[in-house]
Coordinates of C-alpha atoms in Angstrom, one line a residue:
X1 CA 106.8 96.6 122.7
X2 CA 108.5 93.9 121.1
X3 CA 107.4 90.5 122.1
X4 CA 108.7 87.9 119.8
X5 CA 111.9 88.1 118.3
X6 CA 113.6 84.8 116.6
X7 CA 117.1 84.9 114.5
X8 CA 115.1 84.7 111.6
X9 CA 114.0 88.7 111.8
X10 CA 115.2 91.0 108.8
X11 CA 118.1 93.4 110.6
X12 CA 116.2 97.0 110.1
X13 CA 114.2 99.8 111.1
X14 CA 110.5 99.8 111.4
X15 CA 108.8 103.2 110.8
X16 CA 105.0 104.0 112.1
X17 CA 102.7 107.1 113.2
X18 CA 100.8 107.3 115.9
X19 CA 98.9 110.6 117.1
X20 CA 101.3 113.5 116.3
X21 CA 104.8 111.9 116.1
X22 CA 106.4 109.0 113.6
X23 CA 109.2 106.6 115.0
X24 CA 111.8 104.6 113.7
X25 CA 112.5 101.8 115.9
X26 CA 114.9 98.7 115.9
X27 CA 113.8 95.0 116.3
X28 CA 113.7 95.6 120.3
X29 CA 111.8 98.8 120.0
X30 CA 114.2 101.2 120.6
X31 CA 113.7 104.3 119.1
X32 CA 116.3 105.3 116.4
X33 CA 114.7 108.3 115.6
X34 CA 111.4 110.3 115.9
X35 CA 109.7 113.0 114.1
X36 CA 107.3 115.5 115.8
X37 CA 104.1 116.9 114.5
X38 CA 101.8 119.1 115.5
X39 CA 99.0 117.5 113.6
X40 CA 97.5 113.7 114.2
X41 CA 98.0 111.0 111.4
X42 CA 96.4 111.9 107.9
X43 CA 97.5 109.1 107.4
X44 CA 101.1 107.9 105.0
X45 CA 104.2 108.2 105.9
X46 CA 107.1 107.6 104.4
X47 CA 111.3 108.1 104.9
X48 CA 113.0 109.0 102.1
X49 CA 116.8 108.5 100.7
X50 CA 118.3 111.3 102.1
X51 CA 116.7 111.0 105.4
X52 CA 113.8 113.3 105.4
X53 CA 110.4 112.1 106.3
X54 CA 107.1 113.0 104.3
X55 CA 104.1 112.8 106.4
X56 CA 100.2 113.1 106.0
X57 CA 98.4 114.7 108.6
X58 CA 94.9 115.7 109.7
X59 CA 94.5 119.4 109.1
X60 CA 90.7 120.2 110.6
X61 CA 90.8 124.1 110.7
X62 CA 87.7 125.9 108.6
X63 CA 84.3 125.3 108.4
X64 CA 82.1 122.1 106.2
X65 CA 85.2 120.4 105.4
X66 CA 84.9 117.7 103.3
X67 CA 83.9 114.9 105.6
X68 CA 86.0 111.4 104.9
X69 CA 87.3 109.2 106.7
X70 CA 91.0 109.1 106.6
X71 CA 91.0 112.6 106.2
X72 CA 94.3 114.3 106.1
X73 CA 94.7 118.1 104.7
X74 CA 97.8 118.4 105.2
X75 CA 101.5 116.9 103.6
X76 CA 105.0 117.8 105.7
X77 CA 108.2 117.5 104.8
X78 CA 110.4 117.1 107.4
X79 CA 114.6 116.6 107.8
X80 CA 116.7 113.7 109.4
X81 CA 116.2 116.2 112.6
X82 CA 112.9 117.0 112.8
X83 CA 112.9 120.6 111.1
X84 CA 109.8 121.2 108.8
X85 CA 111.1 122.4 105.6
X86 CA 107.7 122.2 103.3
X87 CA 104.4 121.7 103.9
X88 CA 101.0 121.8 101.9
X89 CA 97.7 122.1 103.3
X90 CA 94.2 121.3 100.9
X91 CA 91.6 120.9 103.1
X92 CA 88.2 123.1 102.4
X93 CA 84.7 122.4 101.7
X94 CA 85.1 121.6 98.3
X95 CA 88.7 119.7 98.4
X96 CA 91.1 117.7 100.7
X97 CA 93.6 115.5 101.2
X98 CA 93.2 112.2 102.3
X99 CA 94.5 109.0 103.1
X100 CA 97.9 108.4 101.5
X101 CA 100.8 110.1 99.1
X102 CA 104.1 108.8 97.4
X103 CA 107.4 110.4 97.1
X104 CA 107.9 109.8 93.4
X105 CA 111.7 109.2 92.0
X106 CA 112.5 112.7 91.1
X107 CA 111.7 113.9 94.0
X108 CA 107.9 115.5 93.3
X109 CA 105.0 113.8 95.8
X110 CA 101.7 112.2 94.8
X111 CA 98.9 113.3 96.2
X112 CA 95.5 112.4 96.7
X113 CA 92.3 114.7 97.4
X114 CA 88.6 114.3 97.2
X115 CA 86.6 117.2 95.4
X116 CA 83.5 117.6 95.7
X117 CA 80.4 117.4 92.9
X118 CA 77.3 119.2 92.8
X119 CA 74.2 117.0 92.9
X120 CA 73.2 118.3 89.8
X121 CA 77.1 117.9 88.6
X122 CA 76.7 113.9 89.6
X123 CA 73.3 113.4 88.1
X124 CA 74.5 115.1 84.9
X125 CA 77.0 112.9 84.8
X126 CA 74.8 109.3 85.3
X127 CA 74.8 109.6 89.5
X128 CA 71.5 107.7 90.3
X129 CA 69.4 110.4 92.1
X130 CA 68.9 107.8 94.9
X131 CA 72.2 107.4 95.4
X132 CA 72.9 110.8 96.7
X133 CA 73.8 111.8 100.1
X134 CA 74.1 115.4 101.4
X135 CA 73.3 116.2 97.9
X136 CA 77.2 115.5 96.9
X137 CA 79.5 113.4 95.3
X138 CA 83.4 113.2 95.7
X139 CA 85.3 112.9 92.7
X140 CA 89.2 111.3 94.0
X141 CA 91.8 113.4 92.0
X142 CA 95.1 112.4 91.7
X143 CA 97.7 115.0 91.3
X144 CA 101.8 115.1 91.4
X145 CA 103.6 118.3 92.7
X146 CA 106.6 119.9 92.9
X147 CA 107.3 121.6 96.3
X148 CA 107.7 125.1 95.7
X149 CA 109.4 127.4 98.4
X150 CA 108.2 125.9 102.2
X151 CA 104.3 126.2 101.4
X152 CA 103.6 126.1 97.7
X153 CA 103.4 123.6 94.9
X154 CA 103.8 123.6 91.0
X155 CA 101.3 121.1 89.8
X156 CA 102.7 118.9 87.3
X157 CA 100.3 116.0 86.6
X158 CA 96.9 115.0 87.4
X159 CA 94.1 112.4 87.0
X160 CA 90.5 112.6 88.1
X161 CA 88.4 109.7 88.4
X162 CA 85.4 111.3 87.1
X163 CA 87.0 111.3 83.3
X164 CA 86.6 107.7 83.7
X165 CA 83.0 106.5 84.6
X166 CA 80.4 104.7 82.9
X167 CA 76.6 104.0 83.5
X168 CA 74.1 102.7 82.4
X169 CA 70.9 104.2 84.3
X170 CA 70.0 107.1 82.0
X171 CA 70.6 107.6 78.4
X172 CA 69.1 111.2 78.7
X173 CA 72.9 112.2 80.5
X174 CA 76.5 111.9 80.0
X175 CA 78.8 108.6 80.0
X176 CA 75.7 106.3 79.2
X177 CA 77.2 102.9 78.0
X178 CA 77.6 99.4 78.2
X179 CA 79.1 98.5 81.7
X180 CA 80.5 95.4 81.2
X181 CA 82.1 96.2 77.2
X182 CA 83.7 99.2 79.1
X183 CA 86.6 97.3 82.0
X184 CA 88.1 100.4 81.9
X185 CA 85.6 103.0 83.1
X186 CA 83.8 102.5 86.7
X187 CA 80.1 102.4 86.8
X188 CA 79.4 105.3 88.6
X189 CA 76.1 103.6 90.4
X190 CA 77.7 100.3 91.4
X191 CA 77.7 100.1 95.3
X192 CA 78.9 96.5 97.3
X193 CA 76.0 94.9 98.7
X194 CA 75.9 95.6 102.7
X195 CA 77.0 98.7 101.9
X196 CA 73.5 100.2 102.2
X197 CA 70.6 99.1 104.3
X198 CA 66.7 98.2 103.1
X199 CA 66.2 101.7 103.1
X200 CA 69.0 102.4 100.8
X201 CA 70.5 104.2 104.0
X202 CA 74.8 103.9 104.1
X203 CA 75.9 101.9 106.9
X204 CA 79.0 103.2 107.5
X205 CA 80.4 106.2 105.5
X206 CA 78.1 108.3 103.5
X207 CA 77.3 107.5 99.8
X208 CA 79.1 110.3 98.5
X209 CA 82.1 108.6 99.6
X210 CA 81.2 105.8 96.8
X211 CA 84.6 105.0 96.4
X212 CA 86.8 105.4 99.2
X213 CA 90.6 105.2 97.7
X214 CA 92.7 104.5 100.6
X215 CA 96.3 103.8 98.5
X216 CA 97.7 105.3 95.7
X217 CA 101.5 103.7 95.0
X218 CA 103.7 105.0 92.1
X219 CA 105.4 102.1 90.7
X220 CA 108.8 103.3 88.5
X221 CA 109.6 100.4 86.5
X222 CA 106.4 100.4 84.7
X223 CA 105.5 104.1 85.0
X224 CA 102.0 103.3 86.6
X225 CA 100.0 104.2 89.3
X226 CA 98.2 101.5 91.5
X227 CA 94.9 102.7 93.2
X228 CA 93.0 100.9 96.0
X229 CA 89.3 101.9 96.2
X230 CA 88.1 100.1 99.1
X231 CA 84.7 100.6 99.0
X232 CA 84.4 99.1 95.4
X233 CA 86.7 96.2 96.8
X234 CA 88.9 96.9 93.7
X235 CA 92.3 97.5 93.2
X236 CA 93.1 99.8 89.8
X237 CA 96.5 100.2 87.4
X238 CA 96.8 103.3 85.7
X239 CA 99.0 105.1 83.2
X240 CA 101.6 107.5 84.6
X241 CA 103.6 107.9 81.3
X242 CA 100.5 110.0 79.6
X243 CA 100.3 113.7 79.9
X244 CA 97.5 115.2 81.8
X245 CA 95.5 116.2 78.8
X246 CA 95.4 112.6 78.1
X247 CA 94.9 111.5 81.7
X248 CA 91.4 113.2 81.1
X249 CA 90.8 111.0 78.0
X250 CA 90.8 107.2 76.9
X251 CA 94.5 107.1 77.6
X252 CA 93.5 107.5 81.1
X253 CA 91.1 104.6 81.6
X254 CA 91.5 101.5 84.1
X255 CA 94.5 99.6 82.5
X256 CA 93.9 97.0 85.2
X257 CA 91.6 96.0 87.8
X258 CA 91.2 93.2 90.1
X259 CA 89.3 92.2 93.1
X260 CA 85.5 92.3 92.4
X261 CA 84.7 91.5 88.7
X262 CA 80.4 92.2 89.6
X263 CA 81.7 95.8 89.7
X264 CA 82.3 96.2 86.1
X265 CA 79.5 93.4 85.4
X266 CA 81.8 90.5 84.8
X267 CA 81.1 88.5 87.6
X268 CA 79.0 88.1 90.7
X269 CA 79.3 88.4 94.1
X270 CA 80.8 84.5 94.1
X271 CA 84.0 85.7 91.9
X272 CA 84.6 88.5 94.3
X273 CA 88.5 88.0 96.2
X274 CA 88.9 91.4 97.9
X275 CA 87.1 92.8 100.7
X276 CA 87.5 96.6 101.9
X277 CA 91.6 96.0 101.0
X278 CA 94.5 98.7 101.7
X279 CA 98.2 98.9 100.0
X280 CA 98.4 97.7 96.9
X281 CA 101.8 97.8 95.0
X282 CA 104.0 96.2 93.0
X283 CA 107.1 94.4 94.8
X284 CA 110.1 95.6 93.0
X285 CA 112.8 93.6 91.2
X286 CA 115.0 92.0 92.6
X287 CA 113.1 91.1 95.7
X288 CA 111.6 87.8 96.6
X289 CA 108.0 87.9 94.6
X290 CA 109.2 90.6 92.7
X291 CA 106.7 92.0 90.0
X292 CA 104.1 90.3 91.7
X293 CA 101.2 92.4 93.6
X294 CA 100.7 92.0 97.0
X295 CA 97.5 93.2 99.2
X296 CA 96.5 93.7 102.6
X297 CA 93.2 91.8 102.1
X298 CA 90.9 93.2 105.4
X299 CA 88.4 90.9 105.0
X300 CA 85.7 94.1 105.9
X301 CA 81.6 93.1 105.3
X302 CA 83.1 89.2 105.0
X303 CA 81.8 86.3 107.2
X304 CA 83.6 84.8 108.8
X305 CA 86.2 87.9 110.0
X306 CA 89.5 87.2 108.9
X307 CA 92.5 89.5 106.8
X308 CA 94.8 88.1 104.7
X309 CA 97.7 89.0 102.9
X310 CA 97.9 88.1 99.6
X311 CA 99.8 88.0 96.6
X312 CA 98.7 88.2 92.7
X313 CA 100.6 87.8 89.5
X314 CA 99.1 89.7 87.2
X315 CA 99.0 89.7 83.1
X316 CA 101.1 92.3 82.2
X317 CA 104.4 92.2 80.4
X318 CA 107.1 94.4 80.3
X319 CA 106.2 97.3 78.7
X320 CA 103.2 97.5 80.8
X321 CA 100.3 96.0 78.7
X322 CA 97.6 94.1 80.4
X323 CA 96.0 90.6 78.9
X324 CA 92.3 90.9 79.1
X325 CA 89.9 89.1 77.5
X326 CA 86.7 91.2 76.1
X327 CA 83.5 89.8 78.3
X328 CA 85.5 88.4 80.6
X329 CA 87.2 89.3 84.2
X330 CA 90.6 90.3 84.5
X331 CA 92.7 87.2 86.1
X332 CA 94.1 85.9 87.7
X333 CA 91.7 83.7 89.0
X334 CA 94.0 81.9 92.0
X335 CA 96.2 83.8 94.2
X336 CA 100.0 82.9 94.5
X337 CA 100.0 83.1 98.2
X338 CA 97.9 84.2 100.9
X339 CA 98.2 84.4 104.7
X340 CA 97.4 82.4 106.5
X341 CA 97.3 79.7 103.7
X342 CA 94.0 78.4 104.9
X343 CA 91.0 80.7 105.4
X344 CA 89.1 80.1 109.0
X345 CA 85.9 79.0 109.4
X346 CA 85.6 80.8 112.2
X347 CA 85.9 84.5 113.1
X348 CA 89.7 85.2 113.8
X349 CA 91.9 86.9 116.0
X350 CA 94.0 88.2 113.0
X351 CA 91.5 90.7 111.9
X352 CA 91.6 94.4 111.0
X353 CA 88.6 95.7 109.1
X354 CA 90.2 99.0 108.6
X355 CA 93.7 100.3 107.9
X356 CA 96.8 97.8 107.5
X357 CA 99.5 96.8 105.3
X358 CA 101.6 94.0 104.2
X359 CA 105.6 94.6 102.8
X360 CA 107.8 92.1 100.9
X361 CA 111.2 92.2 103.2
X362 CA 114.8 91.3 101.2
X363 CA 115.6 88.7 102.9
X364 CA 112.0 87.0 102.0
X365 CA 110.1 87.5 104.9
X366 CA 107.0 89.8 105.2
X367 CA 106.2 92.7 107.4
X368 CA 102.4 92.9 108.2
X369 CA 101.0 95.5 109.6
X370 CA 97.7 94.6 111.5
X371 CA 96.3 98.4 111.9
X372 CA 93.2 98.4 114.1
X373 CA 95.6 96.8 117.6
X374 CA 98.8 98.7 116.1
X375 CA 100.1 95.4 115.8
X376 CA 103.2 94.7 113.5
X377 CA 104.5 90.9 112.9
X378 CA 106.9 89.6 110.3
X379 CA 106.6 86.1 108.6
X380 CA 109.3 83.5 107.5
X381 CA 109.4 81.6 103.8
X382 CA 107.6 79.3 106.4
X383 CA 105.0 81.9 107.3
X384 CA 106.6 81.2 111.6
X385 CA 106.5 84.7 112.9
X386 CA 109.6 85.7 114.0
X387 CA 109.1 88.9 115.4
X388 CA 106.1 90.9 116.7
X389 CA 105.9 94.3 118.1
X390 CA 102.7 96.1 119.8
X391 CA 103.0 100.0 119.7
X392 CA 102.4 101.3 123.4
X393 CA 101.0 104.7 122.2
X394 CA 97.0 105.5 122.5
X395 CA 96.8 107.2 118.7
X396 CA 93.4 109.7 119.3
X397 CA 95.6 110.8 123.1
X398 CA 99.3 110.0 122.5
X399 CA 98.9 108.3 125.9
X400 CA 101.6 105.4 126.4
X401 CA 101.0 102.7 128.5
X402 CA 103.4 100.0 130.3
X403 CA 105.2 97.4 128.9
X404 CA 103.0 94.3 129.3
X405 CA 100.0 96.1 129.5
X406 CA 97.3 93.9 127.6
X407 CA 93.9 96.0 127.7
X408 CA 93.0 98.1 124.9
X409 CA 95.8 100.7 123.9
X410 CA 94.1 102.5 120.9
X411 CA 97.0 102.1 118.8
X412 CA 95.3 102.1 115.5
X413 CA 98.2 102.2 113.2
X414 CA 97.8 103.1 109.0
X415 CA 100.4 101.4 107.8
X416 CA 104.3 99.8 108.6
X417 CA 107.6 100.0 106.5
X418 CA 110.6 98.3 107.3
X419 CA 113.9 99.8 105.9
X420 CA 117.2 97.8 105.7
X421 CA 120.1 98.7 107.4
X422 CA 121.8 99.7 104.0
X423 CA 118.9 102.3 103.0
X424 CA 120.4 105.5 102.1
X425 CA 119.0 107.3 104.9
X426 CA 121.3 106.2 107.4
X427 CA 124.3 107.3 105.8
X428 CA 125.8 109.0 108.1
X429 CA 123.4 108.8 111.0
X430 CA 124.0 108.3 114.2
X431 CA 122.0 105.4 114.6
X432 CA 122.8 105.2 118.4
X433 CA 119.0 103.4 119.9
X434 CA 117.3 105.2 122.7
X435 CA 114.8 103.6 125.4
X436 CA 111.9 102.3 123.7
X437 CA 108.6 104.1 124.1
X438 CA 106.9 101.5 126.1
X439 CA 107.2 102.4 129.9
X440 CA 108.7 100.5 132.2
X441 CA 110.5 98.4 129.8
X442 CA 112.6 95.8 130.0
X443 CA 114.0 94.6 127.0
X444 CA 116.9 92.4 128.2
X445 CA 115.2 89.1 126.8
X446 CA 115.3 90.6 123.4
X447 CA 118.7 91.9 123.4
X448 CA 119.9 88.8 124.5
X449 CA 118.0 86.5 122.2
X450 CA 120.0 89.0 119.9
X451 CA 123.3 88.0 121.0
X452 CA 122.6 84.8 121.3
X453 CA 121.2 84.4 117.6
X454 CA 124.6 85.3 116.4
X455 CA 123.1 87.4 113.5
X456 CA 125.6 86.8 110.9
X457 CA 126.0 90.6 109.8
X458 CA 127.3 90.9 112.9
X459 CA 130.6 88.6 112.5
X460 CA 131.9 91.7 110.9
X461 CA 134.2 94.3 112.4
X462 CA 137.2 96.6 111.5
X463 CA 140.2 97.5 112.6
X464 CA 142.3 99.6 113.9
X465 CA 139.5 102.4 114.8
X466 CA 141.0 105.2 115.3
X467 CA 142.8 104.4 112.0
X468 CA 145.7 106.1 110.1
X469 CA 147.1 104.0 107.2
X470 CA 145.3 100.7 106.8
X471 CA 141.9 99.6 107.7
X472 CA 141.4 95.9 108.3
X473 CA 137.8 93.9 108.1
X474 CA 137.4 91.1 109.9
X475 CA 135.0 88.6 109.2
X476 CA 134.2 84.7 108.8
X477 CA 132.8 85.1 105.6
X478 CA 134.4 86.7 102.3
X479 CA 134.4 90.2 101.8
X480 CA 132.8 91.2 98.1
X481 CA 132.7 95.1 98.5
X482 CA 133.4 98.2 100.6
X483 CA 132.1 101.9 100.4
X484 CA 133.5 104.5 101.9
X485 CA 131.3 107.5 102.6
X486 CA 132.0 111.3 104.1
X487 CA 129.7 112.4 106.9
X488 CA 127.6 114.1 104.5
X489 CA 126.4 110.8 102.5
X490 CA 128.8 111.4 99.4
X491 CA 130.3 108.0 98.2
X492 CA 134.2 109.1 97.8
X493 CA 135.0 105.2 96.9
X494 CA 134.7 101.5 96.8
X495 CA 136.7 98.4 96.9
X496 CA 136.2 94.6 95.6
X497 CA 136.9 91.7 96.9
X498 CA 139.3 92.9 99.8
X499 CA 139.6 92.5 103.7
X500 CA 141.6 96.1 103.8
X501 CA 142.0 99.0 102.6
X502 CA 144.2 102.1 102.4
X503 CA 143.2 105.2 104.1
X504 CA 146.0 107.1 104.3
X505 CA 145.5 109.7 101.7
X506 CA 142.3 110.5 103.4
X507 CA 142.1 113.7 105.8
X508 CA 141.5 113.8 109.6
X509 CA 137.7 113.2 110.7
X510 CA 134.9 111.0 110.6
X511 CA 133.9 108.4 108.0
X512 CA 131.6 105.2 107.6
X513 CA 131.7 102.0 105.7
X514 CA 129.6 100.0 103.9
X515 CA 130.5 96.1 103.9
X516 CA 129.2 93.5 101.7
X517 CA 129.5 90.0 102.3
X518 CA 127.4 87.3 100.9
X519 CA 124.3 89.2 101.0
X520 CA 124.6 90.7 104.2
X521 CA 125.5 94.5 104.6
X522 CA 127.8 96.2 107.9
X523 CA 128.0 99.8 108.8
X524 CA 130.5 101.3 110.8
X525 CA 131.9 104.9 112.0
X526 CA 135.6 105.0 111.0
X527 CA 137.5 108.0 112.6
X528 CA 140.7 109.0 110.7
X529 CA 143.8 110.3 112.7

């Protein structure tokens, strides 16, 4: 449960899987809402505007399924009460889902699948014959639908990976070239050293999972996609604005890369920053960082064991076009922050070498997810933590344990969002907390150091409620806007720079507010007699 909370925590919901069910829960772990599955983590999730959830899951039914870890197979779509209203499943022995998806703007959903290549397929196109396991090789194929009916899709974009590689090993087959002139293909025998044995024998997933992309995050303002292949310790930027004939061509290469310049033979193992890294993507405008690109930086095959979070500012202006240099690596050379600012010379206790995730916060702080203990903590400007909240749930047996508890709880967690309490998708809620999943609990101490902070949001009220003519908002601090919403979500209006407002023409039932004031946001249930 939650075990640090401060009066610098960002007021919002934190959402999470774990075995078959997602939950939204409040800084003292209550749960706000929760959204049942019958299928284990595969492994996103995300809530979207209008309150439905999208969730990955692990879909296992059939026979030689493509074998990767993270598998998924599965993508449901879920409503604000836990009714499934869509769902896709890809999962075969020549295709599936795994790993994460994106709800994109207009409402279609990113997904990403690994298909499977012959041996002679991968040799033909530069594979190495040594470097084949299980005489395969997965191609990653990116792919945006539109969810047709509750089980079908209308496939409206796609990119493959294999359009895009380079090698030069034999000039006899396809794609031979010039590694390092070539920063936008990937050389399709580059593996990370540790990766294989003496023997050339993996040492943790099989070879035919050569690249291992465990993120794929749209970003809207400059039409791109960002990729995270772990296994190349890489992150990629790609062009979203292109059709899909063009996706297969040039106009579908690398625009960006970053991480590990020896993969694309512009560097060496000294000049490599990232380290088996998950959730890439670009913070958005108008948040603290914003534009910049920040990474959960595992730290996975690095000595000593440590993860970071860090953010980059990469060379692109606004119309999306990279700086590069020919011959040289794609900067920037320094991080703009990392976490913690000084790397250990020791093995650490904040390590995760799989899963995790780090979010930019509004108010400047920074959720971090640290997946393998299902730990979630969020940092200050002064990187204090100021709140920190263990999930109780076992995620292979759904088993909760007791608050306190301090053994291993198998709470391996993907990844953690926080949404504000002025997303969308509480509109017209009822936000009202339940008991927190933890058993046992007691989370006086955390409700108090609540009331005792004196969060500022909350020095704002309204009254009368019941209301018939005039509605009055109280607060200590000045008042720039109201919005004033039906029980559906529908904004009927909005009012500037005023502590009341008139209600009378409105007709018997139940509304809610949104109150600005000084960059904090109040809800509130109005009900008009």
């Amino acid at each position: 449960g939650t075990t640090v909370i401060s009066t610098g925590v960002y007021e919002g919901y934190t959402l999470f899987s774990s075995h078959t069910s997602s939950f939204l829960i409040d800084n003292c772990g209550q749960v706000i809402n929760r959204w049942d599955s019958q299928y284990e983590p595969g492994v996103a999730v995300y809530l979207l505007e209008n309150g439905d959830l999208l969730r990955a899951g692990r879909f296992d039914e059939g026979e030689n399924l493509v074998i990767i870890s993270g598998s998924g197979g599965i993508v449901e779509l879920f409503d604000w009460f836990g009714n499934l209203k869509w769902s896709y499943i890809d999962s075969s022995s020549s295709s599936r889902l795994h790993h994460d998806i994106y709800p994109m703007p207009n409402g279609n959903i990113l997904l990403l699948s690994a298909t499977v290549l012959t041996a002679d397929e991968a040799i033909q196109a530069g594979r190495d014959p040594n470097l084949l396991d299980s005489n395969e090789l997965y191609n990653e194929r990116i792919f945006e639908v539109q969810p047709v009916g509750t089980d079908q899709i209308n496939v409206v974009w796609e990119w493959n990976i294999i359009d895009h590689v380079i090698q030069d090993f034999d000039n006899s087959k396809d794609n031979f070239g010039i590694v390092a002139n070539n920063p936008g293909k990937v050389d399709i025998n580059f593996l990370n050293d540790g990766l294989v044995d003496a023997s050339g024998n993996p040492v943790w997933d099989p070879i035919n999972n050569w690249l291992h992309i465990n993120a794929i995050q749209y970003d809207e303002e400059l039409d791109q996609i960002l990729i995270s292949s772990r296994r190349l310790s890489e992150i990629w930027a790609i062009d979203h604005s292109i059709t899909t004939a063009q996706a297969g061509g040039v106009a579908g290469d690398l625009l960006y890369r970053w991480g590990n310049p020896q993969a694309y033979d512009q560097g060496t193992e000294t000049d490599r920053q990232l380290y088996g890294q998950h959730t890439p993507y670009y913070i958005p405008t108008g948040l603290p960082n914003e534009r910049k690109i920040m990474i959960f930086n595992n730290g996975f095959h690095r000595s000593p064991k440590y993860s970071e979070v860090l953010l980059i500012d990469p060379p692109v202006d606004i119309s999306g076009n990279y700086n590069y240099t020919p011959n040289t690596a794609f900067g920037p050379i320094t991080t703009d922050f990392r976490y913690p600012e000084i790397a250990p010379t020791t093995d650490s206790d904040f390590f995760s070498g799989i899963v995790s995730s780090g979010r930019q916060l509004p108010n400047g702080n920074i959720l971090i997810c640290e997946g393998r203990g299902g730990r979630f903590f969020e940092i200050d400007e002064n990187n204090v933590i100021v709140w920190e909240y263990i999930t109780p749930v076992n995620n292979a047996t759904g088993e909760v344990v007791e608050q306190g508890f301090t053994g291993n709880v198998g709470a391996l967690t993907f990844r953690a969002e926080k949404y504000g309490t002025d997303h969308p998708a509480f509109i017209g809620r009822d936000l009202t907390p339940g008991n927190p999943l933890e058993l046992n609990f007691d989370i006086t101490d955390c409700l108090n150091a609540l009331n005792d902070n004196q969060f500022e949001i909350s020095n704002i009220s309204i009254s009368p409620n019941p209301v018939r003519y005039i509605l009055n908002i109280n607060s200590i601090t000045e008042i720039d806007k109201v919005e004033l919403y039906n029980v559906t979500g529908n904004k009927l209006s909005e009012y500037f720079n005023t502590s009341s407002i008139n209600v009378s023409n409105l007709e018997q039932g139940i509304y809610f507010t949104k109150i600005y004031s000084q960059g904090n946001i109040a809800s509130h249930k109005i009900i008009k007699q």
